[in-house]
PDB file of C-alpha atoms in Angstrom:
ATOM      1  CA  MET Y 265       1.079 133.340 -35.728  1.00 65.00           C
ATOM      2  CA  GLU Y 266      -1.003 130.182 -35.448  1.00 67.00           C
ATOM      3  CA  ILE Y 267       0.469 128.722 -38.626  1.00 76.00           C
ATOM      4  CA  VAL Y 268       3.988 129.484 -37.393  1.00 77.00           C
ATOM      5  CA  LEU Y 269       3.347 127.685 -34.121  1.00 79.00           C
ATOM      6  CA  LEU Y 270       1.763 124.703 -35.868  1.00 78.00           C
ATOM      7  CA  THR Y 271       4.676 124.523 -38.283  1.00 78.00           C
ATOM      8  CA  ALA Y 272       7.160 124.726 -35.417  1.00 81.00           C
ATOM      9  CA  LEU Y 273       5.414 121.809 -33.717  1.00 84.00           C
ATOM     10  CA  GLY Y 274       5.408 119.920 -37.025  1.00 83.00           C
ATOM     11  CA  VAL Y 275       9.114 120.452 -37.648  1.00 80.00           C
ATOM     12  CA  GLY Y 276      10.020 119.429 -34.114  1.00 82.00           C
ATOM     13  CA  GLY Y 277       7.490 116.607 -34.141  1.00 84.00           C
ATOM     14  CA  ALA Y 278       9.121 115.113 -37.254  1.00 83.00           C
ATOM     15  CA  THR Y 279      12.099 114.069 -35.113  1.00 80.00           C
ATOM     16  CA  VAL Y 280       9.735 112.437 -32.636  1.00 83.00           C
ATOM     17  CA  PHE Y 281       7.848 110.730 -35.475  1.00 85.00           C
ATOM     18  CA  GLY Y 282      11.137 109.387 -36.809  1.00 81.00           C
ATOM     19  CA  SER Y 283      12.044 108.092 -33.356  1.00 82.00           C
ATOM     20  CA  LEU Y 284       8.727 106.207 -33.161  1.00 84.00           C
ATOM     21  CA  ILE Y 285       9.588 104.540 -36.462  1.00 80.00           C
ATOM     22  CA  GLY Y 286      12.991 103.746 -34.930  1.00 77.00           C
ATOM     23  CA  PHE Y 287      11.276 101.950 -32.032  1.00 79.00           C
ATOM     24  CA  ILE Y 288       9.225  99.850 -34.447  1.00 78.00           C
ATOM     25  CA  PHE Y 289      12.062  99.094 -36.877  1.00 71.00           C
ATOM     26  CA  LYS Y 290      15.161  99.014 -34.684  1.00 62.00           C
ATOM     27  CA  LYS Y 291      17.365  97.830 -37.550  1.00 65.00           C
ATOM     28  CA  ILE Y 292      16.803 100.060 -40.563  1.00 65.00           C
ATOM     29  CA  SER Y 293      19.011  99.305 -43.558  1.00 72.00           C
ATOM     30  CA  HIS Y 294      21.632 101.837 -44.548  1.00 73.00           C
ATOM     31  CA  ALA Y 295      20.343 101.767 -48.127  1.00 80.00           C
ATOM     32  CA  PHE Y 296      16.832 102.812 -47.096  1.00 78.00           C
ATOM     33  CA  SER Y 297      18.113 105.451 -44.659  1.00 75.00           C
ATOM     34  CA  ASP Y 298      20.482 106.856 -47.291  1.00 82.00           C
ATOM     35  CA  ILE Y 299      17.733 107.163 -49.901  1.00 85.00           C
ATOM     36  CA  VAL Y 300      15.360 108.955 -47.517  1.00 79.00           C
ATOM     37  CA  LEU Y 301      18.096 111.240 -46.198  1.00 80.00           C
ATOM     38  CA  SER Y 302      19.279 112.071 -49.731  1.00 87.00           C
ATOM     39  CA  PHE Y 303      15.756 112.941 -50.825  1.00 85.00           C
ATOM     40  CA  ALA Y 304      15.511 115.252 -47.807  1.00 80.00           C
ATOM     41  CA  ALA Y 305      18.907 116.736 -48.709  1.00 85.00           C
ATOM     42  CA  GLY Y 306      17.604 117.593 -52.174  1.00 88.00           C
ATOM     43  CA  ILE Y 307      14.533 119.248 -50.673  1.00 82.00           C
ATOM     44  CA  MET Y 308      16.701 121.224 -48.235  1.00 82.00           C
ATOM     45  CA  LEU Y 309      19.166 122.240 -50.961  1.00 89.00           C
ATOM     46  CA  ALA Y 310      16.413 123.725 -53.097  1.00 87.00           C
ATOM     47  CA  ALA Y 311      14.777 125.286 -50.033  1.00 81.00           C
ATOM     48  CA  ALA Y 312      18.050 126.909 -48.980  1.00 85.00           C
ATOM     49  CA  VAL Y 313      18.611 128.468 -52.394  1.00 89.00           C
ATOM     50  CA  LEU Y 314      15.067 129.227 -53.542  1.00 84.00           C
ATOM     51  CA  GLY Y 315      13.424 129.925 -50.216  1.00 79.00           C
ATOM     52  CA  LEU Y 316      16.192 131.608 -48.219  1.00 82.00           C
ATOM     53  CA  ILE Y 317      19.236 132.820 -50.124  1.00 89.00           C
ATOM     54  CA  ILE Y 318      17.545 134.273 -53.213  1.00 88.00           C
ATOM     55  CA  PRO Y 319      14.826 136.002 -51.128  1.00 83.00           C
ATOM     56  CA  SER Y 320      17.553 137.460 -48.899  1.00 85.00           C
ATOM     57  CA  LEU Y 321      18.718 139.502 -51.898  1.00 87.00           C
ATOM     58  CA  GLU Y 322      15.365 141.319 -51.909  1.00 81.00           C
ATOM     59  CA  TYR Y 323      16.095 142.949 -48.557  1.00 77.00           C
ATOM     60  CA  GLY Y 324      19.019 144.823 -47.024  1.00 67.00           C
ATOM     61  CA  GLY Y 325      19.076 147.843 -49.333  1.00 71.00           C
ATOM     62  CA  LYS Y 326      22.064 148.576 -51.560  1.00 75.00           C
ATOM     63  CA  PHE Y 327      24.281 146.223 -49.572  1.00 82.00           C
ATOM     64  CA  ASN Y 328      21.924 143.273 -50.016  1.00 86.00           C
ATOM     65  CA  LEU Y 329      24.411 141.134 -51.947  1.00 90.00           C
ATOM     66  CA  LEU Y 330      27.189 141.734 -49.431  1.00 92.00           C
ATOM     67  CA  ILE Y 331      24.842 141.037 -46.535  1.00 91.00           C
ATOM     68  CA  ALA Y 332      23.628 137.828 -48.174  1.00 91.00           C
ATOM     69  CA  VAL Y 333      27.130 136.503 -48.848  1.00 94.00           C
ATOM     70  CA  ALA Y 334      28.240 137.422 -45.337  1.00 94.00           C
ATOM     71  CA  GLY Y 335      25.174 135.702 -43.879  1.00 92.00           C
ATOM     72  CA  ILE Y 336      25.868 132.480 -45.788  1.00 94.00           C
ATOM     73  CA  PHE Y 337      29.468 132.247 -44.599  1.00 96.00           C
ATOM     74  CA  ILE Y 338      28.730 133.305 -41.033  1.00 94.00           C
ATOM     75  CA  GLY Y 339      25.989 130.667 -40.854  1.00 89.00           C
ATOM     76  CA  ALA Y 340      28.408 128.004 -42.072  1.00 91.00           C
ATOM     77  CA  ILE Y 341      31.160 129.211 -39.726  1.00 93.00           C
ATOM     78  CA  CYS Y 342      28.825 129.072 -36.747  1.00 87.00           C
ATOM     79  CA  LEU Y 343      27.969 125.445 -37.460  1.00 82.00           C
ATOM     80  CA  THR Y 344      31.659 124.687 -37.985  1.00 86.00           C
ATOM     81  CA  LEU Y 345      32.372 126.017 -34.503  1.00 85.00           C
ATOM     82  CA  ILE Y 346      29.491 123.986 -33.101  1.00 77.00           C
ATOM     83  CA  ASP Y 347      30.905 120.864 -34.762  1.00 74.00           C
ATOM     84  CA  LYS Y 348      34.274 121.558 -33.139  1.00 77.00           C
ATOM     85  CA  LEU Y 349      32.640 121.734 -29.711  1.00 72.00           C
ATOM     86  CA  VAL Y 350      30.066 118.968 -30.126  1.00 63.00           C
ATOM     87  CA  PRO Y 351      30.623 116.428 -32.935  1.00 55.00           C
ATOM     88  CA  HIS Y 352      27.500 115.361 -34.785  1.00 53.00           C
ATOM     89  CA  LEU Y 353      25.950 112.017 -35.645  1.00 48.00           C
ATOM     90  CA  HIS Y 354      28.513 110.348 -37.834  1.00 46.00           C
ATOM     91  CA  SER Y 355      31.432 111.073 -35.493  1.00 44.00           C
ATOM     92  CA  LEU Y 356      29.899 109.823 -32.256  1.00 41.00           C
ATOM     93  CA  VAL Y 357      27.796 106.696 -32.229  1.00 41.00           C
ATOM     94  CA  ALA Y 358      27.690 104.295 -35.143  1.00 43.00           C
ATOM     95  CA  PRO Y 359      24.796 101.827 -34.792  1.00 44.00           C
ATOM     96  CA  GLU Y 360      27.014  98.830 -35.509  1.00 45.00           C
ATOM     97  CA  LYS Y 361      29.324  99.874 -32.676  1.00 44.00           C
ATOM     98  CA  ALA Y 362      26.629 100.753 -30.176  1.00 43.00           C
ATOM     99  CA  ASP Y 363      27.121  97.618 -28.008  1.00 45.00           C
ATOM    100  CA  GLU Y 364      30.670  98.276 -26.854  1.00 47.00           C
ATOM    101  CA  GLY Y 365      29.872  98.710 -23.141  1.00 46.00           C
ATOM    102  CA  ALA Y 366      28.899 101.168 -20.466  1.00 47.00           C
ATOM    103  CA  ALA Y 367      31.382 103.802 -21.643  1.00 50.00           C
ATOM    104  CA  ASN Y 368      29.152 104.223 -24.655  1.00 53.00           C
ATOM    105  CA  LEU Y 369      26.479 105.829 -22.471  1.00 57.00           C
ATOM    106  CA  HIS Y 370      28.570 108.989 -22.208  1.00 60.00           C
ATOM    107  CA  LYS Y 371      28.885 109.078 -25.988  1.00 58.00           C
ATOM    108  CA  VAL Y 372      25.141 108.703 -26.323  1.00 61.00           C
ATOM    109  CA  LEU Y 373      24.571 111.733 -24.072  1.00 63.00           C
ATOM    110  CA  LEU Y 374      26.925 113.742 -26.258  1.00 62.00           C
ATOM    111  CA  PHE Y 375      25.129 112.292 -29.261  1.00 60.00           C
ATOM    112  CA  VAL Y 376      21.748 113.588 -28.078  1.00 66.00           C
ATOM    113  CA  SER Y 377      23.239 116.958 -27.138  1.00 67.00           C
ATOM    114  CA  ALA Y 378      24.749 117.248 -30.608  1.00 63.00           C
ATOM    115  CA  ILE Y 379      21.391 116.609 -32.271  1.00 67.00           C
ATOM    116  CA  ALA Y 380      19.685 119.175 -30.065  1.00 71.00           C
ATOM    117  CA  ILE Y 381      22.325 121.834 -30.777  1.00 68.00           C
ATOM    118  CA  HIS Y 382      22.187 121.218 -34.525  1.00 67.00           C
ATOM    119  CA  ASN Y 383      18.383 121.297 -34.506  1.00 74.00           C
ATOM    120  CA  PHE Y 384      18.311 124.855 -33.178  1.00 77.00           C
ATOM    121  CA  PRO Y 385      19.658 126.598 -36.329  1.00 74.00           C
ATOM    122  CA  GLU Y 386      17.462 124.344 -38.463  1.00 72.00           C
ATOM    123  CA  GLY Y 387      14.489 125.609 -36.479  1.00 79.00           C
ATOM    124  CA  ILE Y 388      15.678 129.178 -36.994  1.00 78.00           C
ATOM    125  CA  ALA Y 389      15.744 128.535 -40.745  1.00 75.00           C
ATOM    126  CA  ALA Y 390      12.089 127.488 -40.647  1.00 76.00           C
ATOM    127  CA  GLY Y 391      11.090 130.514 -38.560  1.00 79.00           C
ATOM    128  CA  VAL Y 392      13.017 132.997 -40.670  1.00 76.00           C
ATOM    129  CA  GLY Y 393      11.119 131.832 -43.737  1.00 71.00           C
ATOM    130  CA  PHE Y 394       7.851 132.909 -42.138  1.00 75.00           C
ATOM    131  CA  GLY Y 395       9.404 136.204 -41.079  1.00 67.00           C
ATOM    132  CA  SER Y 396       9.932 137.069 -44.733  1.00 66.00           C
ATOM    133  CA  GLY Y 397       6.165 137.047 -45.282  1.00 70.00           C
ATOM    134  CA  ASP Y 398       6.294 134.290 -47.928  1.00 70.00           C
ATOM    135  CA  THR Y 399       4.097 131.709 -46.221  1.00 76.00           C
ATOM    136  CA  SER Y 400       4.092 129.165 -49.054  1.00 76.00           C
ATOM    137  CA  GLY Y 401       7.871 129.309 -49.363  1.00 73.00           C
ATOM    138  CA  ALA Y 402       8.252 129.057 -45.595  1.00 76.00           C
ATOM    139  CA  LEU Y 403       6.075 125.953 -45.521  1.00 79.00           C
ATOM    140  CA  LEU Y 404       8.219 124.330 -48.207  1.00 75.00           C
ATOM    141  CA  ILE Y 405      11.370 125.120 -46.220  1.00 76.00           C
ATOM    142  CA  ALA Y 406       9.829 123.724 -43.064  1.00 80.00           C
ATOM    143  CA  GLY Y 407       8.712 120.640 -44.972  1.00 78.00           C
ATOM    144  CA  GLY Y 408      12.248 119.999 -46.204  1.00 74.00           C
ATOM    145  CA  ILE Y 409      13.651 120.330 -42.700  1.00 77.00           C
ATOM    146  CA  ALA Y 410      10.934 118.053 -41.315  1.00 81.00           C
ATOM    147  CA  LEU Y 411      11.761 115.404 -43.927  1.00 75.00           C
ATOM    148  CA  GLN Y 412      15.391 115.550 -42.838  1.00 71.00           C
ATOM    149  CA  ASN Y 413      14.381 115.170 -39.196  1.00 77.00           C
ATOM    150  CA  ILE Y 414      12.489 111.915 -39.746  1.00 79.00           C
ATOM    151  CA  PRO Y 415      15.501 109.713 -40.644  1.00 71.00           C
ATOM    152  CA  GLU Y 416      17.559 111.541 -38.011  1.00 70.00           C
ATOM    153  CA  GLY Y 417      14.975 110.616 -35.414  1.00 76.00           C
ATOM    154  CA  MET Y 418      15.010 107.047 -36.698  1.00 73.00           C
ATOM    155  CA  VAL Y 419      18.751 106.526 -36.287  1.00 66.00           C
ATOM    156  CA  ILE Y 420      19.047 107.836 -32.715  1.00 68.00           C
ATOM    157  CA  ILE Y 421      16.910 105.090 -31.186  1.00 74.00           C
ATOM    158  CA  GLY Y 422      19.073 101.991 -31.771  1.00 68.00           C
ATOM    159  CA  PRO Y 423      22.303 103.360 -30.270  1.00 65.00           C
ATOM    160  CA  MET Y 424      20.544 104.715 -27.194  1.00 71.00           C
ATOM    161  CA  LEU Y 425      18.715 101.467 -26.467  1.00 71.00           C
ATOM    162  CA  ALA Y 426      21.892  99.466 -27.056  1.00 67.00           C
ATOM    163  CA  ALA Y 427      23.767 101.716 -24.620  1.00 66.00           C
ATOM    164  CA  GLY Y 428      21.330 100.786 -21.858  1.00 71.00           C
ATOM    165  CA  VAL Y 429      19.018 103.789 -21.952  1.00 73.00           C
ATOM    166  CA  SER Y 430      15.434 102.782 -21.127  1.00 79.00           C
ATOM    167  CA  PRO Y 431      12.811 103.141 -23.871  1.00 82.00           C
ATOM    168  CA  LYS Y 432      11.013 105.796 -21.798  1.00 84.00           C
ATOM    169  CA  ARG Y 433      14.136 107.936 -21.381  1.00 81.00           C
ATOM    170  CA  THR Y 434      15.057 107.385 -25.008  1.00 80.00           C
ATOM    171  CA  PHE Y 435      11.695 108.760 -26.098  1.00 84.00           C
ATOM    172  CA  ILE Y 436      12.037 111.714 -23.706  1.00 84.00           C
ATOM    173  CA  CYS Y 437      15.422 112.529 -25.276  1.00 81.00           C
ATOM    174  CA  ALA Y 438      13.792 112.454 -28.718  1.00 81.00           C
ATOM    175  CA  LEU Y 439      11.098 114.828 -27.420  1.00 85.00           C
ATOM    176  CA  ILE Y 440      13.767 117.222 -26.118  1.00 84.00           C
ATOM    177  CA  THR Y 441      15.641 117.303 -29.436  1.00 81.00           C
ATOM    178  CA  GLY Y 442      12.376 118.053 -31.233  1.00 84.00           C
ATOM    179  CA  PHE Y 443      11.413 120.748 -28.716  1.00 87.00           C
ATOM    180  CA  VAL Y 444      14.706 122.551 -29.337  1.00 85.00           C
ATOM    181  CA  GLU Y 445      13.705 122.887 -32.977  1.00 83.00           C
ATOM    182  CA  VAL Y 446      10.327 124.335 -31.970  1.00 87.00           C
ATOM    183  CA  ILE Y 447      12.123 127.002 -29.923  1.00 88.00           C
ATOM    184  CA  GLY Y 448      14.483 127.742 -32.826  1.00 83.00           C
ATOM    185  CA  THR Y 449      11.539 128.224 -35.191  1.00 84.00           C
ATOM    186  CA  LEU Y 450       9.895 130.754 -32.887  1.00 84.00           C
ATOM    187  CA  VAL Y 451      13.193 132.571 -32.301  1.00 80.00           C
ATOM    188  CA  GLY Y 452      13.782 132.844 -36.048  1.00 79.00           C
ATOM    189  CA  TYR Y 453      10.266 134.136 -36.674  1.00 79.00           C
ATOM    190  CA  PHE Y 454      10.388 136.892 -34.056  1.00 80.00           C
ATOM    191  CA  ALA Y 455      14.012 137.899 -34.694  1.00 70.00           C
ATOM    192  CA  VAL Y 456      13.446 138.959 -38.307  1.00 67.00           C
ATOM    193  CA  SER Y 457      10.606 141.345 -37.487  1.00 64.00           C
ATOM    194  CA  ILE Y 458      13.071 144.066 -36.440  1.00 61.00           C
ATOM    195  CA  SER Y 459      14.347 145.388 -39.793  1.00 64.00           C
ATOM    196  CA  SER Y 460      14.811 144.437 -43.434  1.00 65.00           C
ATOM    197  CA  VAL Y 461      18.603 144.353 -43.019  1.00 72.00           C
ATOM    198  CA  ILE Y 462      18.282 141.801 -40.234  1.00 78.00           C
ATOM    199  CA  LEU Y 463      15.804 139.843 -42.343  1.00 78.00           C
ATOM    200  CA  SER Y 464      18.243 139.780 -45.274  1.00 83.00           C
ATOM    201  CA  PHE Y 465      21.065 138.579 -43.055  1.00 86.00           C
ATOM    202  CA  ALA Y 466      18.881 136.070 -41.204  1.00 82.00           C
ATOM    203  CA  LEU Y 467      17.594 134.504 -44.422  1.00 83.00           C
ATOM    204  CA  ALA Y 468      21.140 134.131 -45.785  1.00 89.00           C
ATOM    205  CA  PHE Y 469      22.427 132.905 -42.410  1.00 89.00           C
ATOM    206  CA  ALA Y 470      19.722 130.226 -42.303  1.00 83.00           C
ATOM    207  CA  GLY Y 471      20.520 129.277 -45.901  1.00 87.00           C
ATOM    208  CA  GLY Y 472      24.209 128.994 -45.039  1.00 90.00           C
ATOM    209  CA  THR Y 473      23.515 126.695 -42.112  1.00 86.00           C
ATOM    210  CA  MET Y 474      21.382 124.460 -44.321  1.00 85.00           C
ATOM    211  CA  LEU Y 475      24.036 124.323 -47.046  1.00 91.00           C
ATOM    212  CA  TYR Y 476      26.603 123.404 -44.401  1.00 89.00           C
ATOM    213  CA  VAL Y 477      24.476 120.574 -43.009  1.00 83.00           C
ATOM    214  CA  ILE Y 478      23.826 119.218 -46.508  1.00 88.00           C
ATOM    215  CA  SER Y 479      27.474 119.304 -47.602  1.00 90.00           C
ATOM    216  CA  ASP Y 480      29.200 118.412 -44.351  1.00 85.00           C
ATOM    217  CA  GLU Y 481      26.824 115.797 -42.977  1.00 80.00           C
ATOM    218  CA  MET Y 482      23.996 114.611 -45.184  1.00 81.00           C
ATOM    219  CA  ILE Y 483      25.836 113.950 -48.464  1.00 89.00           C
ATOM    220  CA  PRO Y 484      28.904 112.279 -46.861  1.00 88.00           C
ATOM    221  CA  GLU Y 485      26.606 110.140 -44.681  1.00 81.00           C
ATOM    222  CA  THR Y 486      24.495 108.981 -47.630  1.00 86.00           C
ATOM    223  CA  HIS Y 487      27.548 108.231 -49.783  1.00 88.00           C
ATOM    224  CA  SER Y 488      29.448 106.038 -47.337  1.00 84.00           C
ATOM    225  CA  HIS Y 489      27.474 102.786 -47.327  1.00 80.00           C
ATOM    226  CA  GLY Y 490      27.526 101.638 -50.950  1.00 84.00           C
ATOM    227  CA  SER Y 491      24.305 103.356 -52.042  1.00 83.00           C
ATOM    228  CA  GLU Y 492      25.935 106.348 -53.720  1.00 90.00           C
ATOM    229  CA  ARG Y 493      24.103 106.110 -57.047  1.00 92.00           C
ATOM    230  CA  GLY Y 494      20.667 105.757 -55.481  1.00 92.00           C
ATOM    231  CA  ALA Y 495      21.450 108.528 -53.019  1.00 91.00           C
ATOM    232  CA  THR Y 496      22.506 110.863 -55.823  1.00 95.00           C
ATOM    233  CA  PHE Y 497      19.302 110.357 -57.782  1.00 96.00           C
ATOM    234  CA  ALA Y 498      17.218 110.641 -54.609  1.00 93.00           C
ATOM    235  CA  LEU Y 499      18.832 114.031 -53.981  1.00 93.00           C
ATOM    236  CA  LEU Y 500      18.056 115.134 -57.546  1.00 96.00           C
ATOM    237  CA  ILE Y 501      14.446 113.989 -57.193  1.00 94.00           C
ATOM    238  CA  GLY Y 502      14.095 115.871 -53.915  1.00 88.00           C
ATOM    239  CA  PHE Y 503      15.565 119.007 -55.480  1.00 92.00           C
ATOM    240  CA  CYS Y 504      13.201 118.806 -58.465  1.00 93.00           C
ATOM    241  CA  VAL Y 505      10.173 118.168 -56.241  1.00 86.00           C
ATOM    242  CA  MET Y 506      10.997 121.369 -54.363  1.00 83.00           C
ATOM    243  CA  LEU Y 507      11.658 123.213 -57.633  1.00 87.00           C
ATOM    244  CA  VAL Y 508       8.320 122.183 -59.119  1.00 87.00           C
ATOM    245  CA  SER Y 509       6.485 122.994 -55.877  1.00 80.00           C
ATOM    246  CA  ASP Y 510       8.083 126.428 -55.720  1.00 77.00           C
ATOM    247  CA  TYR Y 511       7.200 127.111 -59.359  1.00 80.00           C
ATOM    248  CA  ILE Y 512       3.568 126.039 -58.924  1.00 79.00           C
ATOM    249  CA  LEU Y 513       3.054 127.935 -55.682  1.00 69.00           C
ATOM    250  CA  GLY Y 514       5.039 130.951 -56.906  1.00 62.00           C
TER     251      GLY Y 514
END
């Protein structure tokens, strides 16, 4: 349990760590952000497949394949519905447009809420990995999610400061978004202890949410600022790093 709690704090703390970098370097180039985010996307892609979806097939009895497929799509559908209710990063506050006046403060509040809501299923994905009993695989999954959280934490600082939010309140908002992920990790860990069928579904559900985030948000974001080639290779490197790590630890 101790390692789960420490990992939960690490995953949530990655957002806070990224926000601290955002305070130091308020203007981070798109090229650098895209490379880091693409590398994280590669890590998460391998983690979703190797650490969540494939292991989900080991549980659930004779309906394991059906349960896994259903979990993937239901996970993606849930995030689609969340996106309909609360748009995510790229559709709310663009850093270059963050100085357009007081009305932007409302957008920033939605912006922070969106990050918090999206962090919850990512936390569940980390917790579910531990619930499967594969500690090394769970740590790799959590590491991939944490890597993704660092650039996300970095990019929330500039828009909030530009919208008139004080540095203290900006940091508190970053803490809240990270704390949501801690809660999600613990929820995911305890939820899968009920039965193998639930574990199978939960693993696939978490994998589906990660695939959705990668395809719907991370790849489009990293391929929209002129750094497509570098972003593509960064994703491949991240994927292979996860693949090698899984092979060595497996």
